[in-house]
């Protein structure tokens, strides 16, 4: 459950430059985005026009804040580690995420789950990152499977839409949004 930590990191970095991002705004409009897309979307909403250097600076600052917290915080939902261990016995597992690779790897290592994950498709590793379906299509390709033979596990309507657009089946979990929000 790293989303509250991503939000807190963005709030700290944006607050330093005079931009407010509320919890409701984040969960309603931006949760499904990778960092760069979120910054661009929020900037457009706020009438701010950052250049590429400013966007890169915000991303780097947010990553520093996030890394400081994630290195000492357990972000797994109760039962998640056990679920991964059980599934890994019978299925090849991978991760398609809007998070940065080092963030994902740090969480997996800290939880002792890195040995169960065959590959990671992280932010910036496909032509179009989340919210596009490209990371899921790449994940299926790395598995050597047709997308229809893969199942995504998602907790947001954006993730579900993205997985389905890539041709994957999807299981929606209600850890972030209620079931009625995941139709």
CSV table of N, CA and C in Angstrom, one decimal:
chain,number,residue,atom,x,y,z
A,1,UNK,N,0.8,-1.2,0.0
A,1,UNK,CA,0.0,0.0,0.0
A,1,UNK,C,0.9,1.2,0.0
A,2,UNK,N,1.6,1.4,-1.1
A,2,UNK,CA,2.5,2.6,-1.2
A,2,UNK,C,1.8,3.9,-1.6
A,3,UNK,N,0.6,3.8,-2.0
A,3,UNK,CA,-0.1,5.1,-2.5
A,3,UNK,C,-0.1,6.2,-1.4
A,4,UNK,N,-0.4,5.9,-0.1
A,4,UNK,CA,-0.3,7.0,0.8
A,4,UNK,C,1.1,7.6,0.9
A,5,UNK,N,2.1,6.8,0.7
A,5,UNK,CA,3.5,7.3,0.8
A,5,UNK,C,3.8,8.1,-0.4
A,6,UNK,N,3.3,7.7,-1.6
A,6,UNK,CA,3.5,8.5,-2.8
A,6,UNK,C,2.8,9.8,-2.6
A,7,UNK,N,1.6,9.8,-2.1
A,7,UNK,CA,0.9,11.1,-1.9
A,7,UNK,C,1.6,12.0,-1.0
A,8,UNK,N,2.1,11.5,0.1
A,8,UNK,CA,2.8,12.3,1.1
A,8,UNK,C,4.1,12.9,0.5
A,9,UNK,N,4.8,12.1,-0.3
A,9,UNK,CA,6.0,12.6,-0.9
A,9,UNK,C,5.6,13.7,-1.9
A,10,UNK,N,4.6,13.5,-2.7
A,10,UNK,CA,4.2,14.6,-3.6
A,10,UNK,C,3.7,15.8,-2.9
A,11,UNK,N,3.0,15.6,-1.8
A,11,UNK,CA,2.5,16.8,-1.0
A,11,UNK,C,3.7,17.6,-0.5
A,12,UNK,N,4.7,16.9,0.0
A,12,UNK,CA,5.9,17.6,0.5
A,12,UNK,C,6.6,18.4,-0.6
A,13,UNK,N,6.8,17.7,-1.7
A,13,UNK,CA,7.6,18.4,-2.8
A,13,UNK,C,6.8,19.5,-3.4
A,14,UNK,N,5.5,19.2,-3.7
A,14,UNK,CA,4.7,20.3,-4.3
A,14,UNK,C,4.5,21.4,-3.3
A,15,UNK,N,4.3,21.1,-2.0
A,15,UNK,CA,4.1,22.2,-1.0
A,15,UNK,C,5.3,23.1,-1.0
A,16,UNK,N,6.5,22.6,-1.2
A,16,UNK,CA,7.7,23.5,-1.2
A,16,UNK,C,7.7,24.4,-2.4
A,17,UNK,N,6.9,24.2,-3.4
A,17,UNK,CA,6.9,25.1,-4.6
A,17,UNK,C,5.5,25.8,-4.7
A,18,UNK,N,4.7,25.7,-3.6
A,18,UNK,CA,3.5,26.4,-3.5
A,18,UNK,C,2.3,25.8,-4.1
A,19,UNK,N,2.3,24.5,-4.4
A,19,UNK,CA,1.2,23.8,-5.0
A,19,UNK,C,0.6,22.8,-4.0
A,20,UNK,N,-0.7,22.8,-3.8
A,20,UNK,CA,-1.4,22.0,-2.9
A,20,UNK,C,-2.0,20.8,-3.7
A,21,UNK,N,-1.8,19.6,-3.1
A,21,UNK,CA,-2.4,18.4,-3.7
A,21,UNK,C,-3.1,17.7,-2.5
A,22,UNK,N,-4.4,17.7,-2.6
A,22,UNK,CA,-5.2,17.0,-1.5
A,22,UNK,C,-5.3,15.5,-1.7
A,23,UNK,N,-5.6,14.8,-0.6
A,23,UNK,CA,-5.8,13.4,-0.7
A,23,UNK,C,-6.9,13.1,-1.7
A,24,UNK,N,-8.1,13.8,-1.6
A,24,UNK,CA,-9.2,13.5,-2.5
A,24,UNK,C,-8.8,13.7,-3.9
A,25,UNK,N,-8.1,14.8,-4.2
A,25,UNK,CA,-7.6,15.1,-5.6
A,25,UNK,C,-6.8,13.9,-6.1
A,26,UNK,N,-5.8,13.5,-5.3
A,26,UNK,CA,-4.9,12.4,-5.7
A,26,UNK,C,-5.7,11.1,-6.0
A,27,UNK,N,-6.5,10.7,-5.1
A,27,UNK,CA,-7.2,9.5,-5.3
A,27,UNK,C,-8.3,9.5,-6.3
A,28,UNK,N,-8.9,10.7,-6.6
A,28,UNK,CA,-9.9,10.9,-7.6
A,28,UNK,C,-9.3,11.0,-9.0
A,29,UNK,N,-8.2,11.7,-9.1
A,29,UNK,CA,-7.7,12.1,-10.4
A,29,UNK,C,-6.3,11.6,-10.8
A,30,UNK,N,-5.5,11.3,-9.9
A,30,UNK,CA,-4.1,11.1,-10.2
A,30,UNK,C,-3.5,9.7,-9.8
A,31,UNK,N,-4.1,8.9,-9.1
A,31,UNK,CA,-3.5,7.7,-8.5
A,31,UNK,C,-3.0,6.8,-9.6
A,32,UNK,N,-3.7,6.7,-10.8
A,32,UNK,CA,-3.3,5.8,-11.8
A,32,UNK,C,-2.2,6.2,-12.7
A,33,UNK,N,-1.5,7.4,-12.4
A,33,UNK,CA,-0.5,7.9,-13.2
A,33,UNK,C,0.9,7.6,-12.7
A,34,UNK,N,1.9,7.5,-13.6
A,34,UNK,CA,3.2,7.5,-13.2
A,34,UNK,C,3.6,9.0,-12.8
A,35,UNK,N,4.8,9.1,-12.2
A,35,UNK,CA,5.2,10.5,-11.6
A,35,UNK,C,5.1,11.6,-12.7
A,36,UNK,N,5.8,11.3,-13.8
A,36,UNK,CA,5.8,12.3,-14.9
A,36,UNK,C,4.5,12.7,-15.4
A,37,UNK,N,3.6,11.8,-15.6
A,37,UNK,CA,2.3,12.0,-16.1
A,37,UNK,C,1.5,12.8,-15.1
A,38,UNK,N,1.6,12.4,-13.8
A,38,UNK,CA,0.9,13.1,-12.7
A,38,UNK,C,1.3,14.6,-12.7
A,39,UNK,N,2.6,14.8,-12.7
A,39,UNK,CA,3.2,16.2,-12.7
A,39,UNK,C,2.6,17.0,-13.8
A,40,UNK,N,2.7,16.4,-15.0
A,40,UNK,CA,2.1,17.2,-16.2
A,40,UNK,C,0.6,17.4,-16.1
A,41,UNK,N,-0.1,16.4,-15.6
A,41,UNK,CA,-1.6,16.6,-15.5
A,41,UNK,C,-1.9,17.7,-14.4
A,42,UNK,N,-1.3,17.6,-13.3
A,42,UNK,CA,-1.5,18.5,-12.2
A,42,UNK,C,-1.1,19.9,-12.6
A,43,UNK,N,0.0,20.0,-13.3
A,43,UNK,CA,0.5,21.3,-13.8
A,43,UNK,C,-0.5,22.0,-14.8
A,44,UNK,N,-1.0,21.1,-15.7
A,44,UNK,CA,-2.0,21.7,-16.6
A,44,UNK,C,-3.3,22.1,-15.8
A,45,UNK,N,-3.7,21.3,-14.8
A,45,UNK,CA,-4.9,21.7,-14.0
A,45,UNK,C,-4.6,23.0,-13.3
A,46,UNK,N,-3.4,23.2,-12.8
A,46,UNK,CA,-3.1,24.4,-12.0
A,46,UNK,C,-2.6,25.6,-12.8
A,47,UNK,N,-2.4,25.4,-14.2
A,47,UNK,CA,-2.0,26.5,-15.0
A,47,UNK,C,-0.5,26.8,-14.8
A,48,UNK,N,0.2,25.8,-14.4
A,48,UNK,CA,1.7,25.8,-14.2
A,48,UNK,C,2.3,25.2,-15.5
A,49,UNK,N,3.4,25.8,-16.0
A,49,UNK,CA,4.0,25.2,-17.2
A,49,UNK,C,5.5,24.9,-17.0
A,50,UNK,N,5.7,23.8,-16.3
A,50,UNK,CA,7.1,23.4,-16.0
A,50,UNK,C,7.8,22.9,-17.3
A,51,UNK,N,9.1,23.3,-17.4
A,51,UNK,CA,9.9,22.7,-18.5
A,51,UNK,C,10.4,21.3,-18.1
A,52,UNK,N,11.0,20.7,-19.0
A,52,UNK,CA,11.5,19.3,-18.8
A,52,UNK,C,12.4,19.2,-17.6
A,53,UNK,N,13.2,20.2,-17.4
A,53,UNK,CA,14.2,20.3,-16.3
A,53,UNK,C,13.4,20.4,-14.9
A,54,UNK,N,12.4,21.2,-14.9
A,54,UNK,CA,11.6,21.3,-13.7
A,54,UNK,C,10.9,20.0,-13.3
A,55,UNK,N,10.3,19.4,-14.4
A,55,UNK,CA,9.6,18.1,-14.1
A,55,UNK,C,10.6,17.1,-13.6
A,56,UNK,N,11.8,17.0,-14.2
A,56,UNK,CA,12.9,16.1,-13.7
A,56,UNK,C,13.3,16.4,-12.3
A,57,UNK,N,13.3,17.7,-11.9
A,57,UNK,CA,13.7,18.0,-10.5
A,57,UNK,C,12.6,17.6,-9.6
A,58,UNK,N,11.3,17.8,-9.9
A,58,UNK,CA,10.2,17.4,-9.0
A,58,UNK,C,10.3,15.9,-8.9
A,59,UNK,N,10.5,15.1,-10.0
A,59,UNK,CA,10.6,13.7,-9.9
A,59,UNK,C,11.7,13.2,-9.0
A,60,UNK,N,12.9,13.9,-9.1
A,60,UNK,CA,14.0,13.5,-8.3
A,60,UNK,C,13.8,13.8,-6.8
A,61,UNK,N,13.2,15.0,-6.6
A,61,UNK,CA,12.9,15.4,-5.2
A,61,UNK,C,11.9,14.4,-4.6
A,62,UNK,N,10.8,14.1,-5.3
A,62,UNK,CA,9.8,13.2,-4.8
A,62,UNK,C,10.4,11.8,-4.6
A,63,UNK,N,11.3,11.3,-5.4
A,63,UNK,CA,11.9,10.0,-5.3
A,63,UNK,C,12.8,10.0,-4.0
A,64,UNK,N,13.5,11.1,-3.7
A,64,UNK,CA,14.3,11.2,-2.5
A,64,UNK,C,13.4,11.1,-1.2
A,65,UNK,N,12.4,11.8,-1.2
A,65,UNK,CA,11.4,11.8,-0.1
A,65,UNK,C,10.8,10.4,0.1
A,66,UNK,N,10.4,9.9,-1.0
A,66,UNK,CA,9.7,8.6,-1.0
A,66,UNK,C,10.7,7.5,-0.5
A,67,UNK,N,11.9,7.5,-1.1
A,67,UNK,CA,12.9,6.5,-0.7
A,67,UNK,C,13.3,6.6,0.8
A,68,UNK,N,13.3,7.7,1.4
A,68,UNK,CA,13.6,7.9,2.8
A,68,UNK,C,12.5,7.1,3.6
A,69,UNK,N,11.3,7.2,3.2
A,69,UNK,CA,10.2,6.6,3.9
A,69,UNK,C,10.1,5.1,3.6
A,70,UNK,N,10.2,4.8,2.4
A,70,UNK,CA,9.9,3.4,2.0
A,70,UNK,C,11.0,2.4,2.5
A,71,UNK,N,12.2,3.0,2.8
A,71,UNK,CA,13.3,2.1,3.3
A,71,UNK,C,13.0,1.7,4.7
A,72,UNK,N,12.1,2.3,5.4
A,72,UNK,CA,11.8,2.0,6.8
A,72,UNK,C,10.4,1.6,7.1
A,73,UNK,N,9.5,1.6,6.1
A,73,UNK,CA,8.1,1.4,6.3
A,73,UNK,C,7.6,0.1,5.6
A,74,UNK,N,6.8,-0.7,6.3
A,74,UNK,CA,6.2,-1.9,5.7
A,74,UNK,C,5.0,-1.5,4.9
A,75,UNK,N,5.0,-1.7,3.6
A,75,UNK,CA,3.9,-1.2,2.8
A,75,UNK,C,3.0,-2.3,2.3
A,76,UNK,N,3.2,-3.5,2.7
A,76,UNK,CA,2.4,-4.6,2.2
A,76,UNK,C,1.1,-4.7,2.9
A,77,UNK,N,0.0,-5.0,2.2
A,77,UNK,CA,-1.3,-5.2,2.8
A,77,UNK,C,-1.2,-6.5,3.6
A,78,UNK,N,-1.9,-6.7,4.7
A,78,UNK,CA,-1.9,-8.0,5.4
A,78,UNK,C,-2.2,-9.1,4.5
A,79,UNK,N,-1.4,-10.2,4.5
A,79,UNK,CA,-1.6,-11.4,3.7
A,79,UNK,C,-1.0,-11.3,2.3
A,80,UNK,N,-0.5,-10.1,1.9
A,80,UNK,CA,0.0,-10.0,0.6
A,80,UNK,C,1.2,-10.8,0.4
A,81,UNK,N,2.2,-10.9,1.3
A,81,UNK,CA,3.4,-11.7,1.1
A,81,UNK,C,3.1,-13.1,1.0
A,82,UNK,N,2.2,-13.6,1.8
A,82,UNK,CA,1.8,-15.0,1.8
A,82,UNK,C,1.1,-15.3,0.5
A,83,UNK,N,0.3,-14.4,0.0
A,83,UNK,CA,-0.4,-14.6,-1.3
A,83,UNK,C,0.6,-14.7,-2.4
A,84,UNK,N,1.6,-13.8,-2.5
A,84,UNK,CA,2.6,-13.9,-3.5
A,84,UNK,C,3.4,-15.2,-3.4
A,85,UNK,N,3.7,-15.6,-2.2
A,85,UNK,CA,4.5,-16.9,-2.1
A,85,UNK,C,3.7,-18.1,-2.6
A,86,UNK,N,2.4,-18.1,-2.3
A,86,UNK,CA,1.5,-19.2,-2.7
A,86,UNK,C,1.4,-19.2,-4.3
A,87,UNK,N,1.1,-18.0,-4.8
A,87,UNK,CA,0.9,-17.9,-6.3
A,87,UNK,C,2.2,-18.2,-7.0
A,88,UNK,N,3.3,-17.9,-6.5
A,88,UNK,CA,4.6,-18.1,-7.2
A,88,UNK,C,4.9,-19.6,-7.3
A,89,UNK,N,4.3,-20.4,-6.5
A,89,UNK,CA,4.5,-21.9,-6.5
A,89,UNK,C,3.9,-22.5,-7.8
A,90,UNK,N,2.8,-21.8,-8.4
A,90,UNK,CA,2.1,-22.3,-9.5
A,90,UNK,C,2.1,-21.4,-10.7
A,91,UNK,N,2.5,-20.2,-10.6
A,91,UNK,CA,2.4,-19.2,-11.7
A,91,UNK,C,3.6,-18.3,-11.8
A,92,UNK,N,4.0,-17.9,-13.0
A,92,UNK,CA,5.1,-17.0,-13.1
A,92,UNK,C,4.5,-15.6,-12.8
A,93,UNK,N,5.2,-14.9,-11.9
A,93,UNK,CA,4.7,-13.6,-11.5
A,93,UNK,C,5.7,-12.5,-12.0
A,94,UNK,N,5.0,-11.3,-12.3
A,94,UNK,CA,5.8,-10.1,-12.7
A,94,UNK,C,5.0,-8.9,-12.2
A,95,UNK,N,5.7,-7.8,-12.4
A,95,UNK,CA,5.1,-6.5,-11.9
A,95,UNK,C,5.1,-5.5,-13.1
A,96,UNK,N,3.9,-4.9,-13.3
A,96,UNK,CA,3.8,-3.8,-14.2
A,96,UNK,C,3.3,-2.6,-13.4
A,97,UNK,N,4.1,-1.6,-13.3
A,97,UNK,CA,3.8,-0.6,-12.3
A,97,UNK,C,4.1,0.8,-12.8
A,98,UNK,N,3.4,1.8,-12.3
A,98,UNK,CA,3.8,3.2,-12.6
A,98,UNK,C,4.9,3.7,-11.7
A,99,UNK,N,5.3,2.9,-10.7
A,99,UNK,CA,6.4,3.3,-9.8
A,99,UNK,C,7.7,3.1,-10.5
A,100,UNK,N,8.8,3.8,-9.9
A,100,UNK,CA,10.1,3.7,-10.4
A,100,UNK,C,10.7,2.3,-10.1
A,101,UNK,N,11.6,1.8,-10.9
A,101,UNK,CA,12.1,0.4,-10.7
A,101,UNK,C,12.8,0.3,-9.3
A,102,UNK,N,13.6,1.3,-9.0
A,102,UNK,CA,14.3,1.1,-7.7
A,102,UNK,C,13.3,1.1,-6.5
A,103,UNK,N,12.2,1.8,-6.6
A,103,UNK,CA,11.2,1.8,-5.6
A,103,UNK,C,10.6,0.4,-5.4
A,104,UNK,N,10.3,-0.2,-6.6
A,104,UNK,CA,9.7,-1.6,-6.6
A,104,UNK,C,10.7,-2.6,-6.0
A,105,UNK,N,11.9,-2.5,-6.5
A,105,UNK,CA,12.9,-3.4,-6.0
A,105,UNK,C,13.2,-3.3,-4.6
A,106,UNK,N,13.2,-2.1,-4.0
A,106,UNK,CA,13.4,-1.9,-2.6
A,106,UNK,C,12.3,-2.5,-1.8
A,107,UNK,N,11.1,-2.4,-2.2
A,107,UNK,CA,9.9,-2.9,-1.5
A,107,UNK,C,10.0,-4.5,-1.5
A,108,UNK,N,10.3,-5.0,-2.7
A,108,UNK,CA,10.4,-6.5,-2.8
A,108,UNK,C,11.5,-7.0,-2.0
A,109,UNK,N,12.7,-6.4,-2.0
A,109,UNK,CA,13.8,-6.9,-1.2
A,109,UNK,C,13.5,-6.8,0.3
A,110,UNK,N,12.9,-5.7,0.7
A,110,UNK,CA,12.6,-5.5,2.1
A,110,UNK,C,11.6,-6.6,2.6
A,111,UNK,N,10.7,-7.0,1.7
A,111,UNK,CA,9.7,-8.0,2.1
A,111,UNK,C,10.2,-9.4,1.8
A,112,UNK,N,11.4,-9.6,1.2
A,112,UNK,CA,11.9,-10.9,0.9
A,112,UNK,C,11.1,-11.6,-0.3
A,113,UNK,N,10.5,-10.8,-1.1
A,113,UNK,CA,9.7,-11.3,-2.2
A,113,UNK,C,10.3,-11.3,-3.6
A,114,UNK,N,11.5,-10.6,-3.6
A,114,UNK,CA,12.2,-10.4,-4.9
A,114,UNK,C,12.4,-11.8,-5.6
A,115,UNK,N,12.7,-12.8,-4.9
A,115,UNK,CA,13.0,-14.1,-5.6
A,115,UNK,C,11.7,-14.7,-6.3
A,116,UNK,N,10.6,-14.2,-6.0
A,116,UNK,CA,9.3,-14.7,-6.6
A,116,UNK,C,8.9,-13.9,-7.9
A,117,UNK,N,9.5,-12.8,-8.1
A,117,UNK,CA,9.1,-11.9,-9.2
A,117,UNK,C,10.1,-12.1,-10.4
A,118,UNK,N,9.6,-12.6,-11.5
A,118,UNK,CA,10.5,-12.9,-12.7
A,118,UNK,C,10.9,-11.6,-13.4
A,119,UNK,N,10.1,-10.6,-13.4
A,119,UNK,CA,10.5,-9.4,-14.1
A,119,UNK,C,9.7,-8.2,-13.6
A,120,UNK,N,10.1,-7.0,-13.9
A,120,UNK,CA,9.4,-5.8,-13.5
A,120,UNK,C,9.4,-4.9,-14.8
A,121,UNK,N,8.2,-4.3,-15.0
A,121,UNK,CA,8.0,-3.3,-16.0
A,121,UNK,C,7.7,-2.0,-15.2
A,122,UNK,N,8.6,-1.1,-15.1
A,122,UNK,CA,8.5,0.1,-14.3
A,122,UNK,C,8.2,1.3,-15.1
A,123,UNK,N,7.9,2.4,-14.4
A,123,UNK,CA,7.7,3.7,-15.1
A,123,UNK,C,8.8,4.0,-16.0
A,124,UNK,N,8.5,4.4,-17.2
A,124,UNK,CA,9.5,4.9,-18.2
A,124,UNK,C,10.1,3.8,-19.0
A,125,UNK,N,9.7,2.5,-18.8
A,125,UNK,CA,10.3,1.4,-19.5
A,125,UNK,C,9.5,0.9,-20.7
A,126,UNK,N,8.5,1.6,-21.0
A,126,UNK,CA,7.7,1.4,-22.3
A,126,UNK,C,7.5,2.7,-22.9
A,127,UNK,N,7.2,2.7,-24.2
A,127,UNK,CA,7.0,3.9,-25.0
A,127,UNK,C,6.0,4.8,-24.3
A,128,UNK,N,4.9,4.2,-23.7
A,128,UNK,CA,3.9,5.0,-23.0
A,128,UNK,C,3.8,4.3,-21.6
A,129,UNK,N,4.0,5.1,-20.6
A,129,UNK,CA,3.8,4.6,-19.2
A,129,UNK,C,2.3,4.7,-18.8
A,130,UNK,N,2.1,4.2,-17.6
A,130,UNK,CA,0.7,4.3,-17.1
A,130,UNK,C,0.3,5.8,-17.1
A,131,UNK,N,-0.9,6.1,-17.5
A,131,UNK,CA,-2.1,5.3,-17.6
A,131,UNK,C,-2.3,4.5,-18.9
A,132,UNK,N,-1.3,4.5,-19.8
A,132,UNK,CA,-1.5,3.7,-21.0
A,132,UNK,C,-1.4,2.2,-20.7
A,133,UNK,N,-1.9,1.3,-21.5
A,133,UNK,CA,-1.8,-0.1,-21.3
A,133,UNK,C,-0.5,-0.7,-21.6
A,134,UNK,N,0.4,0.0,-22.2
A,134,UNK,CA,1.7,-0.5,-22.6
A,134,UNK,C,2.5,-1.4,-21.6
A,135,UNK,N,2.5,-0.9,-20.3
A,135,UNK,CA,3.3,-1.8,-19.3
A,135,UNK,C,2.7,-3.2,-19.2
A,136,UNK,N,1.4,-3.3,-19.3
A,136,UNK,CA,0.7,-4.6,-19.2
A,136,UNK,C,1.0,-5.5,-20.5
A,137,UNK,N,1.0,-4.8,-21.6
A,137,UNK,CA,1.3,-5.5,-22.9
A,137,UNK,C,2.8,-6.0,-22.8
A,138,UNK,N,3.7,-5.2,-22.3
A,138,UNK,CA,5.1,-5.6,-22.2
A,138,UNK,C,5.2,-6.7,-21.2
A,139,UNK,N,4.5,-6.7,-20.1
A,139,UNK,CA,4.6,-7.7,-19.1
A,139,UNK,C,4.2,-9.1,-19.7
A,140,UNK,N,3.1,-9.1,-20.5
A,140,UNK,CA,2.7,-10.4,-21.1
A,140,UNK,C,3.8,-10.8,-22.1
A,141,UNK,N,4.4,-9.9,-22.8
A,141,UNK,CA,5.5,-10.2,-23.7
A,141,UNK,C,6.7,-10.8,-23.0
A,142,UNK,N,7.0,-10.3,-21.9
A,142,UNK,CA,8.2,-10.8,-21.1
A,142,UNK,C,7.9,-12.2,-20.5
A,143,UNK,N,6.6,-12.5,-20.3
A,143,UNK,CA,6.2,-13.8,-19.8
A,143,UNK,C,6.2,-14.8,-21.0
A,144,UNK,N,6.2,-14.3,-22.3
A,144,UNK,CA,6.1,-15.1,-23.4
A,144,UNK,C,4.7,-15.6,-23.6
A,145,UNK,N,3.8,-14.9,-23.2
A,145,UNK,CA,2.4,-15.3,-23.2
A,145,UNK,C,1.5,-14.2,-24.0
A,146,UNK,N,0.4,-14.7,-24.5
A,146,UNK,CA,-0.6,-13.8,-25.1
A,146,UNK,C,-1.2,-13.0,-23.9
A,147,UNK,N,-1.5,-11.8,-24.1
A,147,UNK,CA,-2.2,-11.0,-23.0
A,147,UNK,C,-3.4,-11.8,-22.4
A,148,UNK,N,-4.2,-12.4,-23.2
A,148,UNK,CA,-5.4,-13.1,-22.8
A,148,UNK,C,-5.1,-14.3,-21.8
A,149,UNK,N,-3.8,-14.7,-21.8
A,149,UNK,CA,-3.4,-15.8,-20.9
A,149,UNK,C,-2.9,-15.3,-19.6
A,150,UNK,N,-2.9,-14.0,-19.4
A,150,UNK,CA,-2.4,-13.3,-18.2
A,150,UNK,C,-3.5,-12.7,-17.4
A,151,UNK,N,-3.3,-12.6,-16.1
A,151,UNK,CA,-4.2,-12.0,-15.2
A,151,UNK,C,-3.5,-10.9,-14.4
A,152,UNK,N,-4.1,-9.7,-14.4
A,152,UNK,CA,-3.6,-8.6,-13.6
A,152,UNK,C,-4.4,-8.5,-12.3
A,153,UNK,N,-3.7,-8.1,-11.3
A,153,UNK,CA,-4.4,-7.8,-10.0
A,153,UNK,C,-4.2,-6.3,-9.8
A,154,UNK,N,-5.4,-5.6,-9.7
A,154,UNK,CA,-5.4,-4.2,-9.6
A,154,UNK,C,-6.3,-3.7,-8.5
A,155,UNK,N,-6.0,-2.5,-8.0
A,155,UNK,CA,-6.9,-1.9,-7.0
A,155,UNK,C,-7.5,-0.5,-7.3
A,156,UNK,N,-7.4,-0.2,-8.6
A,156,UNK,CA,-8.0,1.1,-9.0
A,156,UNK,C,-8.7,0.9,-10.4
A,157,UNK,N,-9.6,1.8,-10.7
A,157,UNK,CA,-10.4,1.7,-11.9
A,157,UNK,C,-9.4,1.9,-13.1
A,158,UNK,N,-8.4,2.8,-12.9
A,158,UNK,CA,-7.4,3.1,-14.0
A,158,UNK,C,-6.6,1.8,-14.3
A,159,UNK,N,-6.2,1.1,-13.2
A,159,UNK,CA,-5.4,-0.1,-13.4
A,159,UNK,C,-6.2,-1.2,-14.1
A,160,UNK,N,-7.5,-1.3,-13.7
A,160,UNK,CA,-8.4,-2.3,-14.3
A,160,UNK,C,-8.6,-2.0,-15.8
A,161,UNK,N,-8.9,-0.7,-16.1
A,161,UNK,CA,-9.1,-0.3,-17.5
A,161,UNK,C,-7.8,-0.5,-18.3
A,162,UNK,N,-6.7,-0.2,-17.7
A,162,UNK,CA,-5.4,-0.4,-18.4
A,162,UNK,C,-5.1,-1.9,-18.7
A,163,UNK,N,-5.3,-2.7,-17.7
A,163,UNK,CA,-5.1,-4.2,-17.9
A,163,UNK,C,-6.0,-4.7,-19.0
A,164,UNK,N,-7.3,-4.3,-18.9
A,164,UNK,CA,-8.3,-4.8,-19.9
A,164,UNK,C,-7.9,-4.3,-21.3
A,165,UNK,N,-7.5,-3.0,-21.4
A,165,UNK,CA,-7.1,-2.5,-22.7
A,165,UNK,C,-5.9,-3.2,-23.3
A,166,UNK,N,-5.1,-3.8,-22.5
A,166,UNK,CA,-3.9,-4.5,-23.0
A,166,UNK,C,-4.3,-6.0,-23.3
A,167,UNK,N,-5.6,-6.4,-23.0
A,167,UNK,CA,-6.1,-7.7,-23.3
A,167,UNK,C,-5.9,-8.7,-22.2
A,168,UNK,N,-5.6,-8.3,-21.0
A,168,UNK,CA,-5.5,-9.2,-19.8
A,168,UNK,C,-6.8,-9.3,-19.1
A,169,UNK,N,-7.0,-10.4,-18.5
A,169,UNK,CA,-8.1,-10.6,-17.5
A,169,UNK,C,-7.6,-9.8,-16.3
A,170,UNK,N,-8.6,-9.4,-15.4
A,170,UNK,CA,-8.2,-8.6,-14.3
A,170,UNK,C,-9.0,-9.0,-13.0
A,171,UNK,N,-8.3,-9.1,-11.9
A,171,UNK,CA,-8.9,-9.2,-10.6
A,171,UNK,C,-8.8,-7.9,-9.9
A,172,UNK,N,-10.0,-7.3,-9.5
A,172,UNK,CA,-10.0,-6.1,-8.8
A,172,UNK,C,-10.0,-6.4,-7.3
A,173,UNK,N,-9.1,-5.7,-6.5
A,173,UNK,CA,-9.1,-5.9,-5.1
A,173,UNK,C,-9.6,-4.6,-4.5
A,174,UNK,N,-10.3,-4.6,-3.3
A,174,UNK,CA,-10.9,-3.5,-2.7
A,174,UNK,C,-10.0,-2.9,-1.6
A,175,UNK,N,-8.7,-2.8,-1.8
A,175,UNK,CA,-7.9,-2.2,-0.8
A,175,UNK,C,-7.8,-0.7,-0.8
A,176,UNK,N,-8.0,-0.1,-2.0
A,176,UNK,CA,-7.9,1.3,-2.2
A,176,UNK,C,-9.3,2.0,-2.4
A,177,UNK,N,-10.1,1.3,-3.2
A,177,UNK,CA,-11.4,1.8,-3.6
A,177,UNK,C,-12.5,0.7,-3.3
A,178,UNK,N,-13.7,1.1,-3.0
A,178,UNK,CA,-14.8,0.1,-2.8
A,178,UNK,C,-15.1,-0.6,-4.1
A,179,UNK,N,-15.7,-1.8,-4.0
A,179,UNK,CA,-16.1,-2.6,-5.1
A,179,UNK,C,-16.9,-1.8,-6.2
A,180,UNK,N,-17.8,-1.0,-5.7
A,180,UNK,CA,-18.7,-0.3,-6.7
A,180,UNK,C,-17.9,0.7,-7.5
A,181,UNK,N,-16.7,1.1,-7.1
A,181,UNK,CA,-15.8,2.0,-7.9
A,181,UNK,C,-15.0,1.3,-8.9
A,182,UNK,N,-15.0,0.0,-8.8
A,182,UNK,CA,-14.1,-0.8,-9.7
A,182,UNK,C,-14.9,-1.6,-10.8
A,183,UNK,N,-16.0,-1.1,-11.1
A,183,UNK,CA,-16.8,-1.8,-12.2
A,183,UNK,C,-16.2,-1.9,-13.5
